[in-house]
Amino acid sequence: MAELQHKLEQLLEPILTQLPEELSQHLRGPVPLALLLAALLLLLWGLVRSLFGTKRGNIVLLVGPCNSGKTSVFLQLRDGTTHSGTVASMQENVDAVLLRSDKSVPPKSVQLVDIPGHPRVRSKFEQYVDRASCIVFLVDSVDFMPQKTDVAEQLYEVLANATVRKRRLPVLLACNKADMGPKAHTVEFIRKRLEKEIDQLRSTRNAMGDGTRVSSEKDLLRDASEPFSFDALVKSKGPKVSSASLSAAAPDTVELERFIRRHTP
Amino acid sequence: MLDYFAIFTKGGALLWTIQLTALRGTPVDYLIRTCLLEERSGESSFTYSPPQGAGYTMKWTLHNALDLVFVAVYQKALKLLYVEELLERVKSEFAAIYKPREYNYGRFETSFKAALAQCEAEADAAKRAPPQVPAKAYVSKKGIDRKQANGQRQANGKASDAGEGDGDDSSDAANKTTSGMESPDALGESTDNGGSEGDSAFNQDAMAKKKLQSKRGPGGKPPSRKALDKPAPKKKVAEPKKKEARKWGDSSDGEVAVLDYSAGPGENGGAENGTHIAPVAMNDKSLLDVDEEIDDDYGDEDDEAENEGVAANGKPKKAGLLSSFVRNISVSVVGTAALTRGDIQAGLEGLKRKLMERNVAEEIAEKLCESVATGLEGKKLGSFTRIGSVVRNAVEEALTRILTPKRSIDVLREVRAAQAKRKPYVIVFVGVNGVGKSTNLAKVTYWLLQNGIKPMVAACDTFRSGAVEQLRTHCTRLQVPLYERGYEKDPAKVAFEAIKAAERNGCDVVMVDTAGRMQDNEPLMRALANLINLNNPDLVLFVGEALVGNDAVDQLTKFNQRLTDLADRSKQSAVDGVLLTKFDVVDEKVGAAISMVYTSGAPIMFVGCGQTYVDLKRLNVKSVVKALLQ
């Protein structure tokens, strides 16, 4: 015991000498010394955590099905133009963008990641979700009906993701191509349809354990007592899903930028 | 001529395009989605058929250091020979002016047009000029002549010696050579023969001739000697192949397995006597619904594999130890040099071997590695990254991408949708003999039952004795209605009537069991196509066993091809999904999964992994990829 105390004293010598004489006298006992050491360690750990281990990441994820305009939105936010157009992405785009469409507030820089929508590369989402602060789920509001089940399925995957659930990452359901006028479905319509689709989906999905997911993650939509809705999801401690219309071509990204501003550090 | 040329980043932003004629449809998007993202970029060209009009052919090249893609689109009917040349030229020219985050390359048009004009002119010139191949051959022949003449001169003295040593036969040959020597013209002729002989080595006639020739020139003709040596090892290689094609052992294995299956459920004996078949207790959850903890840590194996990769790297480069060392440093430590084909090839070779050891069909492993190499060539590595691990990661990513289904594999949801429409959902099980179609049909039925769906089984295997009885046993145990019309009936009609009956009885799903058939059996394939044509099932499940190796590709390709050709379905491919059986017996040799998915493009919907009703699982992509690369 004495040996231990000696060691502790040696370890804390530089600190003790800095302190006033009477205080350091008080501290020279085994218990206070140990306490002091513990407090210091705790402080150090907190410092390290705040520096490296961010609880909530700082990147904004752009996800959604193919041809919903993710890359266009990405380019629009970054460069203020979509240049000469886009084709299907083969890999993700990562860059810092400046939110500047709202002139009343100073521009804000965020890290934006555009994840390809092709089913084969969608899994990249999992690589980035750990560092995400919010998720923008893009939907093509013109060509929505034919692909509504696939869209719902992908949205389900996002909402059921372990990290999204655990950290309750805010999700924006952004209905792109609002500039197409009457051809585009309204945001409310798309929201309602997706709720209905997900409601159907959850009954079948629960039966489809692929053996990879831990059961707690699947609870998301398991509570099938009432029809699924995004509002109910928030109540059951799920991620908050808000919605907005958007146009990468017009361009009209005000609502999108407001969402990102609100949810990035 | 050329219709469209596009340069874009891998991220999907178009940098520069030129449209030379009006384009129909979206060929470039199609190319990316169905070729470049499907690990088929190792192929040299791709065809796209727009909604109307003639098809397009596309060729492309990747610039991996800058993450650029160059695509040329032209009419399928045309055979443009200069496209590859053009792509390469444009690639190097564009790479020189490319700056990241710069999207305005309007000025590139002039240099593109110049390159195009030049390529076209060159192609034209090549076409107009007299075919160059014979000219070249002439030159080379001349070279051979000269060499051989030299050889002859040297051998001149030895010829007689050798002739004596070899006895009667060769003395004859020696005579011939000397007679050849008499007139220089004749000499030219004989050597000519010797030179060209190598090409037609397969020809029996040629072989005979060659024997003569070798006798004729014991000294002076190294080429003919070589030509003689060549066919011998080839023959040796061909022989084991022949043996492989005989598949007695394999098929009987399968039969045994089938016997095992039927014995499994009928444990309580006397099933055929119809005395008493106890219904199974539905307490056990199908393994599909049971969650499983899977450890994702790669642990030490990772390091081991990396080391292996590095070892494989070092092996082929024995020559120039210092230079290879310097190169290794510049590639992997400093990260300045771009990866060359050679660097990647070394690592890939090992991986390809490994994939083949894991039962991936050779053809598929080859294509996969080709595609990975195309995706890596020219890439620059960060500091302190090993080539081996980079290649490994690329392959791992590619495998994951292949196995990740691109269509929904949520059968239950589709069933529910059909339920809403008050229409039975029809699943047809097809496959070669003895892969476990009936057994797995029963497992899927069990799973559906557990999820509150009313299935019905249709016995459309009206061919194999005992097939109907086997299904009846399953149905009795599962307490599921069976629709059967005995043997010797047209299966297409049986299925049709079964669907009608299901509609009447309010069944949700009709499980159609078909007779096993080999992919080359034309009449049976026709019958199957007829069944599919008539009933238009919602899901055609190809049942394949995980034990199969190179044959997997052949089976699926032919099934798909025949069914697509014969059955008049609007779908692109006839097989909608794959059910992989006998997965429990292959351990880490899970390559069949890759082969099947790559060949058909259809996802693996279920995996059969045992003899009982609960032994049905979903494919776990991560663990399969892990097993493949372990």
PDB file of N, CA, C and O in Angstrom, chain A residues 71 75 78-79 83-91 93 95 118-120 124 149 153 201 203-205 207-212 215 218, chain B residues 8 10-12 14 29 32-33 37-38 67 101 103 288-289 291-292 294 397 401-402 404 406 408-410 412-413 416 447 451 618 620:
ATOM      1  N   THR A  71     -26.915  13.424 -57.529  1.00  0.00           N
ATOM      2  CA  THR A  71     -25.696  14.078 -58.008  1.00  0.00           C
ATOM      3  C   THR A  71     -25.997  15.508 -58.455  1.00  0.00           C
ATOM      4  O   THR A  71     -25.197  16.422 -58.250  1.00  0.00           O
ATOM      5  N   LEU A  75     -24.152  18.743 -57.015  1.00  0.00           N
ATOM      6  CA  LEU A  75     -23.458  19.748 -57.826  1.00  0.00           C
ATOM      7  C   LEU A  75     -24.077  21.120 -57.625  1.00  0.00           C
ATOM      8  O   LEU A  75     -23.386  22.131 -57.555  1.00  0.00           O
ATOM      9  N   ARG A  78     -22.925  22.528 -54.398  1.00  0.00           N
ATOM     10  CA  ARG A  78     -21.498  22.817 -54.335  1.00  0.00           C
ATOM     11  C   ARG A  78     -21.115  23.969 -55.262  1.00  0.00           C
ATOM     12  O   ARG A  78     -20.407  24.886 -54.873  1.00  0.00           O
ATOM     13  N   ASP A  79     -21.612  23.867 -56.511  1.00  0.00           N
ATOM     14  CA  ASP A  79     -21.141  24.829 -57.502  1.00  0.00           C
ATOM     15  C   ASP A  79     -22.202  25.839 -57.915  1.00  0.00           C
ATOM     16  O   ASP A  79     -21.930  26.730 -58.695  1.00  0.00           O
ATOM     17  N   HIS A  83     -23.895  22.027 -64.165  1.00  0.00           N
ATOM     18  CA  HIS A  83     -22.980  21.874 -65.296  1.00  0.00           C
ATOM     19  C   HIS A  83     -23.698  21.263 -66.490  1.00  0.00           C
ATOM     20  O   HIS A  83     -24.828  21.611 -66.787  1.00  0.00           O
ATOM     21  N   SER A  84     -23.074  20.262 -67.117  1.00  0.00           N
ATOM     22  CA  SER A  84     -23.686  19.743 -68.343  1.00  0.00           C
ATOM     23  C   SER A  84     -24.553  18.527 -68.087  1.00  0.00           C
ATOM     24  O   SER A  84     -24.817  17.753 -68.982  1.00  0.00           O
ATOM     25  N   GLY A  85     -24.988  18.325 -66.854  1.00  0.00           N
ATOM     26  CA  GLY A  85     -25.874  17.200 -66.581  1.00  0.00           C
ATOM     27  C   GLY A  85     -25.140  16.062 -65.916  1.00  0.00           C
ATOM     28  O   GLY A  85     -23.947  16.139 -65.640  1.00  0.00           O
ATOM     29  N   THR A  86     -25.881  14.994 -65.628  1.00  0.00           N
ATOM     30  CA  THR A  86     -25.289  13.864 -64.910  1.00  0.00           C
ATOM     31  C   THR A  86     -25.686  12.551 -65.566  1.00  0.00           C
ATOM     32  O   THR A  86     -26.648  12.488 -66.327  1.00  0.00           O
ATOM     33  N   VAL A  87     -24.940  11.532 -65.246  1.00  0.00           N
ATOM     34  CA  VAL A  87     -25.310  10.160 -65.607  1.00  0.00           C
ATOM     35  C   VAL A  87     -25.311   9.361 -64.312  1.00  0.00           C
ATOM     36  O   VAL A  87     -24.978   9.901 -63.262  1.00  0.00           O
ATOM     37  N   ALA A  88     -25.677   8.085 -64.399  1.00  0.00           N
ATOM     38  CA  ALA A  88     -25.701   7.256 -63.193  1.00  0.00           C
ATOM     39  C   ALA A  88     -24.318   7.249 -62.548  1.00  0.00           C
ATOM     40  O   ALA A  88     -23.315   7.066 -63.222  1.00  0.00           O
ATOM     41  N   SER A  89     -24.284   7.456 -61.239  1.00  0.00           N
ATOM     42  CA  SER A  89     -22.995   7.497 -60.545  1.00  0.00           C
ATOM     43  C   SER A  89     -22.479   6.093 -60.305  1.00  0.00           C
ATOM     44  O   SER A  89     -23.251   5.173 -60.067  1.00  0.00           O
ATOM     45  N   MET A  90     -21.172   5.962 -60.361  1.00  0.00           N
ATOM     46  CA  MET A  90     -20.569   4.673 -60.051  1.00  0.00           C
ATOM     47  C   MET A  90     -19.916   4.690 -58.685  1.00  0.00           C
ATOM     48  O   MET A  90     -19.658   3.657 -58.098  1.00  0.00           O
ATOM     49  N   GLN A  91     -19.581   5.858 -58.231  1.00  0.00           N
ATOM     50  CA  GLN A  91     -19.034   5.936 -56.878  1.00  0.00           C
ATOM     51  C   GLN A  91     -19.521   7.214 -56.216  1.00  0.00           C
ATOM     52  O   GLN A  91     -20.051   8.101 -56.863  1.00  0.00           O
ATOM     53  N   ASN A  93     -19.790  10.820 -54.312  1.00  0.00           N
ATOM     54  CA  ASN A  93     -19.137  12.122 -54.392  1.00  0.00           C
ATOM     55  C   ASN A  93     -19.036  12.668 -52.983  1.00  0.00           C
ATOM     56  O   ASN A  93     -20.023  12.709 -52.255  1.00  0.00           O
ATOM     57  N   ASP A  95     -17.577  16.031 -50.839  1.00  0.00           N
ATOM     58  CA  ASP A  95     -16.945  17.339 -50.900  1.00  0.00           C
ATOM     59  C   ASP A  95     -17.570  18.257 -49.859  1.00  0.00           C
ATOM     60  O   ASP A  95     -18.679  18.017 -49.392  1.00  0.00           O
ATOM     61  N   HIS A 118     -27.772   3.048 -57.244  1.00  0.00           N
ATOM     62  CA  HIS A 118     -27.841   1.691 -57.803  1.00  0.00           C
ATOM     63  C   HIS A 118     -27.790   0.673 -56.671  1.00  0.00           C
ATOM     64  O   HIS A 118     -26.946   0.781 -55.777  1.00  0.00           O
ATOM     65  N   PRO A 119     -28.698  -0.300 -56.690  1.00  0.00           N
ATOM     66  CA  PRO A 119     -28.769  -1.244 -55.571  1.00  0.00           C
ATOM     67  C   PRO A 119     -27.441  -1.904 -55.239  1.00  0.00           C
ATOM     68  O   PRO A 119     -27.176  -2.228 -54.082  1.00  0.00           O
ATOM     69  N   ARG A 120     -26.609  -2.084 -56.223  1.00  0.00           N
ATOM     70  CA  ARG A 120     -25.350  -2.782 -55.965  1.00  0.00           C
ATOM     71  C   ARG A 120     -24.358  -1.934 -55.179  1.00  0.00           C
ATOM     72  O   ARG A 120     -23.443  -2.457 -54.584  1.00  0.00           O
ATOM     73  N   LYS A 124     -22.738   1.308 -49.668  1.00  0.00           N
ATOM     74  CA  LYS A 124     -21.783   2.339 -49.259  1.00  0.00           C
ATOM     75  C   LYS A 124     -22.359   3.197 -48.131  1.00  0.00           C
ATOM     76  O   LYS A 124     -21.627   3.789 -47.350  1.00  0.00           O
ATOM     77  N   THR A 149     -42.768   1.067 -54.596  1.00  0.00           N
ATOM     78  CA  THR A 149     -42.383  -0.016 -53.679  1.00  0.00           C
ATOM     79  C   THR A 149     -40.879  -0.043 -53.458  1.00  0.00           C
ATOM     80  O   THR A 149     -40.415  -0.256 -52.349  1.00  0.00           O
ATOM     81  N   GLU A 153     -38.938   0.558 -50.000  1.00  0.00           N
ATOM     82  CA  GLU A 153     -38.010  -0.437 -49.486  1.00  0.00           C
ATOM     83  C   GLU A 153     -36.682   0.203 -49.101  1.00  0.00           C
ATOM     84  O   GLU A 153     -36.104  -0.092 -48.058  1.00  0.00           O
ATOM     85  N   LEU A 201     -44.875  -3.207 -45.952  1.00  0.00           N
ATOM     86  CA  LEU A 201     -43.543  -3.780 -45.953  1.00  0.00           C
ATOM     87  C   LEU A 201     -43.180  -4.385 -44.598  1.00  0.00           C
ATOM     88  O   LEU A 201     -42.547  -5.420 -44.517  1.00  0.00           O
ATOM     89  N   SER A 203     -44.846  -5.815 -42.324  1.00  0.00           N
ATOM     90  CA  SER A 203     -45.391  -7.125 -41.986  1.00  0.00           C
ATOM     91  C   SER A 203     -44.581  -8.227 -42.661  1.00  0.00           C
ATOM     92  O   SER A 203     -44.356  -9.284 -42.095  1.00  0.00           O
ATOM     93  N   THR A 204     -44.142  -7.968 -43.887  1.00  0.00           N
ATOM     94  CA  THR A 204     -43.391  -9.017 -44.574  1.00  0.00           C
ATOM     95  C   THR A 204     -41.933  -8.998 -44.170  1.00  0.00           C
ATOM     96  O   THR A 204     -41.304 -10.032 -44.058  1.00  0.00           O
ATOM     97  N   ARG A 205     -41.397  -7.836 -43.936  1.00  0.00           N
ATOM     98  CA  ARG A 205     -39.981  -7.722 -43.623  1.00  0.00           C
ATOM     99  C   ARG A 205     -39.606  -8.453 -42.348  1.00  0.00           C
ATOM    100  O   ARG A 205     -38.548  -9.030 -42.228  1.00  0.00           O
ATOM    101  N   ALA A 207     -40.588 -11.059 -41.280  1.00  0.00           N
ATOM    102  CA  ALA A 207     -40.431 -12.491 -41.506  1.00  0.00           C
ATOM    103  C   ALA A 207     -39.176 -12.797 -42.294  1.00  0.00           C
ATOM    104  O   ALA A 207     -38.830 -13.937 -42.499  1.00  0.00           O
ATOM    105  N   MET A 208     -38.511 -11.759 -42.760  1.00  0.00           N
ATOM    106  CA  MET A 208     -37.412 -11.988 -43.689  1.00  0.00           C
ATOM    107  C   MET A 208     -36.059 -11.749 -43.068  1.00  0.00           C
ATOM    108  O   MET A 208     -35.210 -11.125 -43.672  1.00  0.00           O
ATOM    109  N   GLY A 209     -35.891 -12.165 -41.842  1.00  0.00           N
ATOM    110  CA  GLY A 209     -34.585 -11.958 -41.229  1.00  0.00           C
ATOM    111  C   GLY A 209     -33.507 -12.579 -42.090  1.00  0.00           C
ATOM    112  O   GLY A 209     -33.603 -13.734 -42.466  1.00  0.00           O
ATOM    113  N   ASP A 210     -32.522 -11.798 -42.422  1.00  0.00           N
ATOM    114  CA  ASP A 210     -31.476 -12.364 -43.262  1.00  0.00           C
ATOM    115  C   ASP A 210     -30.322 -12.862 -42.421  1.00  0.00           C
ATOM    116  O   ASP A 210     -29.269 -13.178 -42.915  1.00  0.00           O
ATOM    117  N   GLY A 211     -30.561 -12.893 -41.125  1.00  0.00           N
ATOM    118  CA  GLY A 211     -29.538 -13.459 -40.275  1.00  0.00           C
ATOM    119  C   GLY A 211     -28.432 -12.492 -39.940  1.00  0.00           C
ATOM    120  O   GLY A 211     -27.527 -12.834 -39.210  1.00  0.00           O
ATOM    121  N   THR A 212     -28.486 -11.298 -40.463  1.00  0.00           N
ATOM    122  CA  THR A 212     -27.402 -10.369 -40.197  1.00  0.00           C
ATOM    123  C   THR A 212     -27.797  -9.333 -39.158  1.00  0.00           C
ATOM    124  O   THR A 212     -26.971  -8.805 -38.464  1.00  0.00           O
ATOM    125  N   SER A 215     -31.706  -8.359 -33.405  1.00  0.00           N
ATOM    126  CA  SER A 215     -33.159  -8.256 -33.340  1.00  0.00           C
ATOM    127  C   SER A 215     -33.649  -6.881 -32.896  1.00  0.00           C
ATOM    128  O   SER A 215     -34.689  -6.422 -33.322  1.00  0.00           O
ATOM    129  N   LYS A 218     -34.712  -4.465 -35.488  1.00  0.00           N
ATOM    130  CA  LYS A 218     -35.876  -4.752 -36.307  1.00  0.00           C
ATOM    131  C   LYS A 218     -37.159  -4.290 -35.642  1.00  0.00           C
ATOM    132  O   LYS A 218     -38.206  -4.296 -36.269  1.00  0.00           O
TER     133      LYS A 218
ATOM    134  N   PHE B   8     -17.266  11.447 -68.508  1.00  0.00           N
ATOM    135  CA  PHE B   8     -17.855  11.818 -67.230  1.00  0.00           C
ATOM    136  C   PHE B   8     -17.028  11.242 -66.087  1.00  0.00           C
ATOM    137  O   PHE B   8     -16.191  10.371 -66.289  1.00  0.00           O
ATOM    138  N   LYS B  10     -16.534   9.257 -62.424  1.00  0.00           N
ATOM    139  CA  LYS B  10     -17.181   8.082 -61.845  1.00  0.00           C
ATOM    140  C   LYS B  10     -18.275   8.504 -60.873  1.00  0.00           C
ATOM    141  O   LYS B  10     -19.171   7.742 -60.566  1.00  0.00           O
ATOM    142  N   GLY B  11     -18.157   9.718 -60.379  1.00  0.00           N
ATOM    143  CA  GLY B  11     -19.208  10.241 -59.501  1.00  0.00           C
ATOM    144  C   GLY B  11     -20.490  10.532 -60.244  1.00  0.00           C
ATOM    145  O   GLY B  11     -21.536  10.707 -59.637  1.00  0.00           O
ATOM    146  N   GLY B  12     -20.429  10.616 -61.555  1.00  0.00           N
ATOM    147  CA  GLY B  12     -21.653  10.769 -62.323  1.00  0.00           C
ATOM    148  C   GLY B  12     -21.867  12.138 -62.951  1.00  0.00           C
ATOM    149  O   GLY B  12     -22.912  12.381 -63.533  1.00  0.00           O
ATOM    150  N   LEU B  14     -21.332  14.743 -65.831  1.00  0.00           N
ATOM    151  CA  LEU B  14     -20.862  14.781 -67.213  1.00  0.00           C
ATOM    152  C   LEU B  14     -19.860  15.910 -67.356  1.00  0.00           C
ATOM    153  O   LEU B  14     -20.078  17.025 -66.870  1.00  0.00           O
ATOM    154  N   ASP B  29     -26.493   5.585 -69.491  1.00  0.00           N
ATOM    155  CA  ASP B  29     -27.018   5.163 -68.200  1.00  0.00           C
ATOM    156  C   ASP B  29     -27.146   3.641 -68.144  1.00  0.00           C
ATOM    157  O   ASP B  29     -26.824   3.005 -67.138  1.00  0.00           O
ATOM    158  N   ILE B  32     -23.808   1.981 -67.653  1.00  0.00           N
ATOM    159  CA  ILE B  32     -23.301   2.061 -66.282  1.00  0.00           C
ATOM    160  C   ILE B  32     -24.037   1.074 -65.392  1.00  0.00           C
ATOM    161  O   ILE B  32     -23.435   0.332 -64.622  1.00  0.00           O
ATOM    162  N   ARG B  33     -25.364   1.068 -65.539  1.00  0.00           N
ATOM    163  CA  ARG B  33     -26.148   0.250 -64.611  1.00  0.00           C
ATOM    164  C   ARG B  33     -25.988  -1.235 -64.848  1.00  0.00           C
ATOM    165  O   ARG B  33     -25.963  -2.019 -63.915  1.00  0.00           O
ATOM    166  N   LEU B  37     -21.362  -1.356 -63.394  1.00  0.00           N
ATOM    167  CA  LEU B  37     -21.616  -1.612 -61.979  1.00  0.00           C
ATOM    168  C   LEU B  37     -21.817  -3.094 -61.690  1.00  0.00           C
ATOM    169  O   LEU B  37     -21.983  -3.490 -60.555  1.00  0.00           O
ATOM    170  N   GLU B  38     -21.858  -3.905 -62.721  1.00  0.00           N
ATOM    171  CA  GLU B  38     -22.090  -5.332 -62.520  1.00  0.00           C
ATOM    172  C   GLU B  38     -20.794  -6.115 -62.670  1.00  0.00           C
ATOM    173  O   GLU B  38     -20.825  -7.308 -62.957  1.00  0.00           O
ATOM    174  N   ASP B  67     -10.338   9.005 -62.088  1.00  0.00           N
ATOM    175  CA  ASP B  67     -11.741   8.592 -61.947  1.00  0.00           C
ATOM    176  C   ASP B  67     -12.606   9.088 -63.088  1.00  0.00           C
ATOM    177  O   ASP B  67     -13.681   9.659 -62.879  1.00  0.00           O
ATOM    178  N   ARG B 101     -12.945  19.562 -60.487  1.00  0.00           N
ATOM    179  CA  ARG B 101     -13.847  20.682 -60.193  1.00  0.00           C
ATOM    180  C   ARG B 101     -13.916  21.681 -61.329  1.00  0.00           C
ATOM    181  O   ARG B 101     -14.327  22.811 -61.145  1.00  0.00           O
ATOM    182  N   TYR B 103     -15.598  22.087 -65.057  1.00  0.00           N
ATOM    183  CA  TYR B 103     -16.594  21.365 -65.844  1.00  0.00           C
ATOM    184  C   TYR B 103     -16.776  21.938 -67.234  1.00  0.00           C
ATOM    185  O   TYR B 103     -17.635  21.518 -67.971  1.00  0.00           O
ATOM    186  N   LEU B 288     -35.171 -19.200 -41.640  1.00  0.00           N
ATOM    187  CA  LEU B 288     -35.273 -17.902 -42.299  1.00  0.00           C
ATOM    188  C   LEU B 288     -35.630 -16.828 -41.299  1.00  0.00           C
ATOM    189  O   LEU B 288     -35.249 -15.676 -41.425  1.00  0.00           O
ATOM    190  N   ASP B 289     -36.456 -17.214 -40.327  1.00  0.00           N
ATOM    191  CA  ASP B 289     -36.970 -16.218 -39.403  1.00  0.00           C
ATOM    192  C   ASP B 289     -36.147 -16.105 -38.134  1.00  0.00           C
ATOM    193  O   ASP B 289     -36.455 -15.318 -37.258  1.00  0.00           O
ATOM    194  N   ASP B 291     -32.958 -15.104 -36.094  1.00  0.00           N
ATOM    195  CA  ASP B 291     -31.810 -14.213 -36.214  1.00  0.00           C
ATOM    196  C   ASP B 291     -30.571 -14.926 -35.765  1.00  0.00           C
ATOM    197  O   ASP B 291     -30.600 -15.830 -34.947  1.00  0.00           O
ATOM    198  N   GLU B 292     -29.509 -14.471 -36.288  1.00  0.00           N
ATOM    199  CA  GLU B 292     -28.264 -15.168 -36.029  1.00  0.00           C
ATOM    200  C   GLU B 292     -27.193 -14.126 -35.816  1.00  0.00           C
ATOM    201  O   GLU B 292     -27.111 -13.147 -36.532  1.00  0.00           O
ATOM    202  N   ILE B 294     -23.655 -12.904 -36.226  1.00  0.00           N
ATOM    203  CA  ILE B 294     -22.526 -13.231 -37.077  1.00  0.00           C
ATOM    204  C   ILE B 294     -21.364 -12.314 -36.733  1.00  0.00           C
ATOM    205  O   ILE B 294     -21.510 -11.111 -36.666  1.00  0.00           O
ATOM    206  N   GLU B 397     -14.957  -5.918 -52.596  1.00  0.00           N
ATOM    207  CA  GLU B 397     -16.028  -4.984 -52.935  1.00  0.00           C
ATOM    208  C   GLU B 397     -16.818  -5.504 -54.137  1.00  0.00           C
ATOM    209  O   GLU B 397     -18.047  -5.438 -54.168  1.00  0.00           O
ATOM    210  N   ARG B 401     -20.708  -6.560 -54.266  1.00  0.00           N
ATOM    211  CA  ARG B 401     -21.586  -5.894 -55.218  1.00  0.00           C
ATOM    212  C   ARG B 401     -22.363  -6.920 -56.042  1.00  0.00           C
ATOM    213  O   ARG B 401     -23.542  -6.768 -56.298  1.00  0.00           O
ATOM    214  N   ILE B 402     -21.655  -7.985 -56.433  1.00  0.00           N
ATOM    215  CA  ILE B 402     -22.329  -9.002 -57.246  1.00  0.00           C
ATOM    216  C   ILE B 402     -23.430  -9.684 -56.443  1.00  0.00           C
ATOM    217  O   ILE B 402     -24.537  -9.898 -56.929  1.00  0.00           O
ATOM    218  N   THR B 404     -25.049  -8.655 -53.783  1.00  0.00           N
ATOM    219  CA  THR B 404     -26.140  -7.823 -53.288  1.00  0.00           C
ATOM    220  C   THR B 404     -27.256  -7.835 -54.326  1.00  0.00           C
ATOM    221  O   THR B 404     -27.034  -7.481 -55.468  1.00  0.00           O
ATOM    222  N   LYS B 406     -30.225  -6.952 -56.719  1.00  0.00           N
ATOM    223  CA  LYS B 406     -30.644  -5.671 -57.264  1.00  0.00           C
ATOM    224  C   LYS B 406     -32.152  -5.616 -57.414  1.00  0.00           C
ATOM    225  O   LYS B 406     -32.704  -4.587 -57.728  1.00  0.00           O
ATOM    226  N   SER B 408     -35.901  -6.777 -55.476  1.00  0.00           N
ATOM    227  CA  SER B 408     -36.376  -7.118 -54.142  1.00  0.00           C
ATOM    228  C   SER B 408     -36.463  -8.635 -54.008  1.00  0.00           C
ATOM    229  O   SER B 408     -36.926  -9.323 -54.911  1.00  0.00           O
ATOM    230  N   ILE B 409     -35.991  -9.148 -52.871  1.00  0.00           N
ATOM    231  CA  ILE B 409     -36.109 -10.587 -52.682  1.00  0.00           C
ATOM    232  C   ILE B 409     -37.151 -10.862 -51.607  1.00  0.00           C
ATOM    233  O   ILE B 409     -37.157 -11.902 -50.984  1.00  0.00           O
ATOM    234  N   ASP B 410     -38.015  -9.905 -51.416  1.00  0.00           N
ATOM    235  CA  ASP B 410     -39.051 -10.039 -50.407  1.00  0.00           C
ATOM    236  C   ASP B 410     -40.251 -10.759 -51.026  1.00  0.00           C
ATOM    237  O   ASP B 410     -41.182 -10.143 -51.516  1.00  0.00           O
ATOM    238  N   LEU B 412     -42.499 -12.526 -49.632  1.00  0.00           N
ATOM    239  CA  LEU B 412     -43.745 -12.377 -48.874  1.00  0.00           C
ATOM    240  C   LEU B 412     -44.506 -11.132 -49.295  1.00  0.00           C
ATOM    241  O   LEU B 412     -45.728 -11.142 -49.392  1.00  0.00           O
ATOM    242  N   ARG B 413     -43.759 -10.068 -49.554  1.00  0.00           N
ATOM    243  CA  ARG B 413     -44.438  -8.838 -49.917  1.00  0.00           C
ATOM    244  C   ARG B 413     -45.150  -8.995 -51.253  1.00  0.00           C
ATOM    245  O   ARG B 413     -46.263  -8.538 -51.444  1.00  0.00           O
ATOM    246  N   ARG B 416     -48.222 -10.879 -50.714  1.00  0.00           N
ATOM    247  CA  ARG B 416     -49.274 -10.031 -50.140  1.00  0.00           C
ATOM    248  C   ARG B 416     -49.913  -9.166 -51.214  1.00  0.00           C
ATOM    249  O   ARG B 416     -51.129  -8.969 -51.233  1.00  0.00           O
ATOM    250  N   TRP B 447     -42.168 -22.512 -44.708  1.00  0.00           N
ATOM    251  CA  TRP B 447     -41.897 -21.124 -44.316  1.00  0.00           C
ATOM    252  C   TRP B 447     -43.101 -20.225 -44.597  1.00  0.00           C
ATOM    253  O   TRP B 447     -43.473 -19.380 -43.793  1.00  0.00           O
ATOM    254  N   ASN B 451     -45.765 -18.054 -42.002  1.00  0.00           N
ATOM    255  CA  ASN B 451     -46.064 -16.641 -42.097  1.00  0.00           C
ATOM    256  C   ASN B 451     -47.515 -16.389 -42.483  1.00  0.00           C
ATOM    257  O   ASN B 451     -47.859 -15.352 -43.051  1.00  0.00           O
ATOM    258  N   ARG B 618     -31.616 -17.331 -45.665  1.00  0.00           N
ATOM    259  CA  ARG B 618     -31.348 -16.267 -46.615  1.00  0.00           C
ATOM    260  C   ARG B 618     -29.841 -16.203 -46.788  1.00  0.00           C
ATOM    261  O   ARG B 618     -29.101 -16.514 -45.869  1.00  0.00           O
ATOM    262  N   ASN B 620     -26.318 -14.894 -46.636  1.00  0.00           N
ATOM    263  CA  ASN B 620     -25.615 -13.846 -45.910  1.00  0.00           C
ATOM    264  C   ASN B 620     -24.403 -13.413 -46.731  1.00  0.00           C
ATOM    265  O   ASN B 620     -23.401 -14.106 -46.800  1.00  0.00           O
TER     266      ASN B 620
END
